[in-house]
Amino acid sequence: MTYQKTALITGIAGQDGVYLAEFLLGKGYAVHGLVRWDSYSDPEEGLGRLARAGLLDGRVTLHTGDLTDCMAVAALLKVVRPQEIYNLAALSQVHVSFATPASTFDINTKGVLGLLEALRLLDMQGDVRVYQASSSEMFGSAPAPQNEETPFEPCSPYGTAKLASYWLARTYRDSYGIHVSNGILFNHESPVRGEDFVTRKITRAVTAIEAGGRDVLRLGNLDSIRDWGHARDYVEGMWLMLQQKAPGDYVLATGQAHTVREFVSCAFDLCGVQVSWRGCGAEEVGLDARSGRLLVQVDPALFRPKDVHYLLGDASKARAALGWAPRYYFKDLVADMVAADRALLSVEAPGQQDERGRVLWMKAG
Ligand code: NAP
């Protein structure tokens, strides 16, 4: 009889949680997930990604709870007894962390502490491997390219809270021997990226403009440079980290960087529209090069109190030690997101919903 491993994913209803759950099910794992109770009050919103991926069919066992409730987390660990824990639950929007710094720390730092402390108090430290979702935002204004040796200079409550939990993970690893690895992941996106993240905001707006349902896309800093990969690739990297004999810290990135402006141009290009950029700073606009129609406008209200300008990852360590490499690069990623948002628009249109109510993004690619 083959031995079935059990994995617990906190934040399973988020972007990475859904891709990771699919990936682990494909590897034969029993998959459990932690979901906040209010996800059930509006399941369309809270559990929408899981539903659209067909994961509410009983293959995944969902548990109601909250990462900040350390007693509930301890009780869950006792029941599930996972061999692998993927701690993805977080307040993940950098701009929101400026508005809610205290709750950002409650979830992104104290939540991690509670999880690690529960493992120690339950004497489970020898039985489990933990993935901690660290972030390139911890590098903040450190010079690019950034790798595991780059000194951290976070520029937001989000980056600072993630850095504190990065150090907690290392402390519990060194002090108590917990097999916990930090994945320092650069931005990774997908067709199910939250719509308040800039990439998805762009692909949603561009496809809506193409379909005639919207006029102008308003954005903040067009000069921000990011290293964007695909969530599908990055969840595999998370899993690879937990298959190593020894825990460690790994950067996952594509090693290619693009501006927000380039993301917009690429998305429009895929819809057959060439954008011509005029002006600079808050006055910059993007026009349809053929018709002169206004497509993109800068909105200073969307600037962050302090922005991270240039994130570019060097994933050499993960390539060498894990054998990890991305399959999707910039243009493949934008194409996947644009194609899925086009499909979503047609599914959303009245009378065109497929009879099983499923969006096909999860099976593509
Ligand atoms: P996401 O889509 O925002 O998913 C985060 C999930 O965590 C959501 O389902 C959220 O549920 C849940 N959550 C929030 N607070 C919670 C709490 N107190 N208890 C239990 N669940 C809670 O983010 P993602 O893109 O999948 O990212 C996964 C992880 O990787 C996050 O920790 C993120 O910070 C980190 N990360 C992401 C990236 C990236 O580019 N995607 C890069 C580096 C690191 P609700 O819907 O109820 O809020």
JSON list of C-alpha atoms and ligand atoms in Angstrom, two decimals, residues 10-17 34-36 38-39 46 49 65-68 87-93 107-108 133-136 158 162 185-189 193-194 197 238, ligand 1:
[
{"chain": "A", "resi": 10, "resn": "THR", "atom": "CA", "xyz": [-3.47, 28.04, 5.22]},
{"chain": "A", "resi": 11, "resn": "GLY", "atom": "CA", "xyz": [-4.92, 30.64, 2.84]},
{"chain": "A", "resi": 12, "resn": "ILE", "atom": "CA", "xyz": [-6.10, 27.85, 0.53]},
{"chain": "A", "resi": 13, "resn": "ALA", "atom": "CA", "xyz": [-8.81, 30.06, -0.98]},
{"chain": "A", "resi": 14, "resn": "GLY", "atom": "CA", "xyz": [-6.24, 32.58, -2.25]},
{"chain": "A", "resi": 15, "resn": "GLN", "atom": "CA", "xyz": [-4.43, 32.57, -5.59]},
{"chain": "A", "resi": 16, "resn": "ASP", "atom": "CA", "xyz": [-1.49, 30.38, -4.57]},
{"chain": "A", "resi": 17, "resn": "GLY", "atom": "CA", "xyz": [-3.63, 28.18, -2.32]},
{"chain": "A", "resi": 34, "resn": "LEU", "atom": "CA", "xyz": [-7.78, 26.64, 6.47]},
{"chain": "A", "resi": 35, "resn": "VAL", "atom": "CA", "xyz": [-10.46, 29.12, 5.44]},
{"chain": "A", "resi": 36, "resn": "ARG", "atom": "CA", "xyz": [-11.75, 32.12, 7.38]},
{"chain": "A", "resi": 38, "resn": "ASP", "atom": "CA", "xyz": [-16.48, 34.92, 6.70]},
{"chain": "A", "resi": 39, "resn": "SER", "atom": "CA", "xyz": [-15.48, 33.22, 3.41]},
{"chain": "A", "resi": 46, "resn": "GLY", "atom": "CA", "xyz": [-14.69, 33.90, -0.46]},
{"chain": "A", "resi": 49, "resn": "ARG", "atom": "CA", "xyz": [-11.45, 30.42, -6.78]},
{"chain": "A", "resi": 65, "resn": "GLY", "atom": "CA", "xyz": [-10.54, 29.09, 11.36]},
{"chain": "A", "resi": 66, "resn": "ASP", "atom": "CA", "xyz": [-8.24, 32.03, 11.49]},
{"chain": "A", "resi": 67, "resn": "LEU", "atom": "CA", "xyz": [-4.46, 32.08, 11.55]},
{"chain": "A", "resi": 68, "resn": "THR", "atom": "CA", "xyz": [-4.52, 34.71, 14.29]},
{"chain": "A", "resi": 87, "resn": "ASN", "atom": "CA", "xyz": [1.54, 28.84, 5.43]},
{"chain": "A", "resi": 88, "resn": "LEU", "atom": "CA", "xyz": [0.11, 31.09, 2.74]},
{"chain": "A", "resi": 89, "resn": "ALA", "atom": "CA", "xyz": [-2.51, 32.94, 4.79]},
{"chain": "A", "resi": 90, "resn": "ALA", "atom": "CA", "xyz": [-1.73, 36.62, 4.90]},
{"chain": "A", "resi": 91, "resn": "LEU", "atom": "CA", "xyz": [-2.90, 40.09, 4.29]},
{"chain": "A", "resi": 92, "resn": "SER", "atom": "CA", "xyz": [-1.15, 40.17, 0.93]},
{"chain": "A", "resi": 93, "resn": "GLN", "atom": "CA", "xyz": [-1.92, 43.61, -0.52]},
{"chain": "A", "resi": 107, "resn": "ILE", "atom": "CA", "xyz": [-1.88, 38.09, 10.59]},
{"chain": "A", "resi": 108, "resn": "ASN", "atom": "CA", "xyz": [1.49, 38.18, 8.83]},
{"chain": "A", "resi": 133, "resn": "ALA", "atom": "CA", "xyz": [5.43, 32.51, 2.44]},
{"chain": "A", "resi": 134, "resn": "SER", "atom": "CA", "xyz": [8.08, 35.21, 2.57]},
{"chain": "A", "resi": 135, "resn": "SER", "atom": "CA", "xyz": [8.20, 37.95, -0.02]},
{"chain": "A", "resi": 136, "resn": "SER", "atom": "CA", "xyz": [10.44, 39.99, -2.29]},
{"chain": "A", "resi": 158, "resn": "TYR", "atom": "CA", "xyz": [3.61, 44.38, 4.65]},
{"chain": "A", "resi": 162, "resn": "LYS", "atom": "CA", "xyz": [6.92, 39.50, 6.36]},
{"chain": "A", "resi": 185, "resn": "LEU", "atom": "CA", "xyz": [8.92, 34.80, -3.81]},
{"chain": "A", "resi": 186, "resn": "PHE", "atom": "CA", "xyz": [8.92, 37.63, -6.31]},
{"chain": "A", "resi": 187, "resn": "ASN", "atom": "CA", "xyz": [5.59, 38.74, -7.74]},
{"chain": "A", "resi": 188, "resn": "HIS", "atom": "CA", "xyz": [3.66, 35.91, -9.28]},
{"chain": "A", "resi": 189, "resn": "GLU", "atom": "CA", "xyz": [0.34, 36.33, -10.95]},
{"chain": "A", "resi": 193, "resn": "ARG", "atom": "CA", "xyz": [-4.94, 37.02, -9.10]},
{"chain": "A", "resi": 194, "resn": "GLY", "atom": "CA", "xyz": [-7.07, 39.31, -6.90]},
{"chain": "A", "resi": 197, "resn": "PHE", "atom": "CA", "xyz": [-3.47, 43.74, -7.72]},
{"chain": "A", "resi": 238, "resn": "MET", "atom": "CA", "xyz": [7.19, 25.74, -2.66]},
{"chain": "B", "resi": 1, "resn": "NAP", "atom": "P1", "xyz": [-4.00, 35.90, -1.61]},
{"chain": "B", "resi": 1, "resn": "NAP", "atom": "O1", "xyz": [-4.61, 35.55, -2.91]},
{"chain": "B", "resi": 1, "resn": "NAP", "atom": "O2", "xyz": [-4.31, 37.23, -1.02]},
{"chain": "B", "resi": 1, "resn": "NAP", "atom": "O3", "xyz": [-4.35, 34.76, -0.56]},
{"chain": "B", "resi": 1, "resn": "NAP", "atom": "C1", "xyz": [-4.16, 34.93, 0.81]},
{"chain": "B", "resi": 1, "resn": "NAP", "atom": "C2", "xyz": [-5.20, 34.09, 1.54]},
{"chain": "B", "resi": 1, "resn": "NAP", "atom": "O4", "xyz": [-4.97, 34.22, 2.95]},
{"chain": "B", "resi": 1, "resn": "NAP", "atom": "C3", "xyz": [-6.63, 34.56, 1.28]},
{"chain": "B", "resi": 1, "resn": "NAP", "atom": "O5", "xyz": [-7.42, 33.46, 0.91]},
{"chain": "B", "resi": 1, "resn": "NAP", "atom": "C4", "xyz": [-7.06, 35.13, 2.62]},
{"chain": "B", "resi": 1, "resn": "NAP", "atom": "O6", "xyz": [-8.42, 34.92, 2.91]},
{"chain": "B", "resi": 1, "resn": "NAP", "atom": "C5", "xyz": [-6.24, 34.29, 3.58]},
{"chain": "B", "resi": 1, "resn": "NAP", "atom": "N1", "xyz": [-6.15, 34.92, 4.89]},
{"chain": "B", "resi": 1, "resn": "NAP", "atom": "C6", "xyz": [-5.91, 36.22, 5.18]},
{"chain": "B", "resi": 1, "resn": "NAP", "atom": "N2", "xyz": [-5.90, 36.42, 6.49]},
{"chain": "B", "resi": 1, "resn": "NAP", "atom": "C7", "xyz": [-6.15, 35.22, 7.08]},
{"chain": "B", "resi": 1, "resn": "NAP", "atom": "C8", "xyz": [-6.28, 34.78, 8.41]},
{"chain": "B", "resi": 1, "resn": "NAP", "atom": "N3", "xyz": [-6.15, 35.64, 9.43]},
{"chain": "B", "resi": 1, "resn": "NAP", "atom": "N4", "xyz": [-6.55, 33.48, 8.64]},
{"chain": "B", "resi": 1, "resn": "NAP", "atom": "C9", "xyz": [-6.69, 32.59, 7.61]},
{"chain": "B", "resi": 1, "resn": "NAP", "atom": "N5", "xyz": [-6.60, 32.97, 6.31]},
{"chain": "B", "resi": 1, "resn": "NAP", "atom": "C10", "xyz": [-6.33, 34.26, 6.05]},
{"chain": "B", "resi": 1, "resn": "NAP", "atom": "O7", "xyz": [-2.39, 35.82, -1.72]},
{"chain": "B", "resi": 1, "resn": "NAP", "atom": "P2", "xyz": [-1.50, 34.89, -2.67]},
{"chain": "B", "resi": 1, "resn": "NAP", "atom": "O8", "xyz": [-1.10, 35.70, -3.84]},
{"chain": "B", "resi": 1, "resn": "NAP", "atom": "O9", "xyz": [-2.15, 33.58, -2.84]},
{"chain": "B", "resi": 1, "resn": "NAP", "atom": "O10", "xyz": [-0.19, 34.75, -1.78]},
{"chain": "B", "resi": 1, "resn": "NAP", "atom": "C11", "xyz": [-0.01, 33.65, -0.89]},
{"chain": "B", "resi": 1, "resn": "NAP", "atom": "C12", "xyz": [1.05, 34.01, 0.13]},
{"chain": "B", "resi": 1, "resn": "NAP", "atom": "O11", "xyz": [2.28, 34.32, -0.53]},
{"chain": "B", "resi": 1, "resn": "NAP", "atom": "C13", "xyz": [0.72, 35.24, 0.97]},
{"chain": "B", "resi": 1, "resn": "NAP", "atom": "O12", "xyz": [1.25, 35.02, 2.24]},
{"chain": "B", "resi": 1, "resn": "NAP", "atom": "C14", "xyz": [1.47, 36.35, 0.27]},
{"chain": "B", "resi": 1, "resn": "NAP", "atom": "O13", "xyz": [1.75, 37.41, 1.16]},
{"chain": "B", "resi": 1, "resn": "NAP", "atom": "C15", "xyz": [2.70, 35.63, -0.19]},
{"chain": "B", "resi": 1, "resn": "NAP", "atom": "N6", "xyz": [3.35, 36.16, -1.36]},
{"chain": "B", "resi": 1, "resn": "NAP", "atom": "C16", "xyz": [2.65, 36.34, -2.51]},
{"chain": "B", "resi": 1, "resn": "NAP", "atom": "C17", "xyz": [3.29, 36.84, -3.62]},
{"chain": "B", "resi": 1, "resn": "NAP", "atom": "C18", "xyz": [2.54, 37.04, -4.92]},
{"chain": "B", "resi": 1, "resn": "NAP", "atom": "O14", "xyz": [3.07, 37.73, -5.79]},
{"chain": "B", "resi": 1, "resn": "NAP", "atom": "N7", "xyz": [1.38, 36.44, -5.11]},
{"chain": "B", "resi": 1, "resn": "NAP", "atom": "C19", "xyz": [4.66, 37.13, -3.58]},
{"chain": "B", "resi": 1, "resn": "NAP", "atom": "C20", "xyz": [5.35, 36.89, -2.39]},
{"chain": "B", "resi": 1, "resn": "NAP", "atom": "C21", "xyz": [4.70, 36.40, -1.29]},
{"chain": "B", "resi": 1, "resn": "NAP", "atom": "P3", "xyz": [-9.50, 36.10, 2.79]},
{"chain": "B", "resi": 1, "resn": "NAP", "atom": "O15", "xyz": [-9.96, 36.03, 1.38]},
{"chain": "B", "resi": 1, "resn": "NAP", "atom": "O16", "xyz": [-10.51, 35.69, 3.81]},
{"chain": "B", "resi": 1, "resn": "NAP", "atom": "O17", "xyz": [-8.81, 37.39, 3.11]}
]
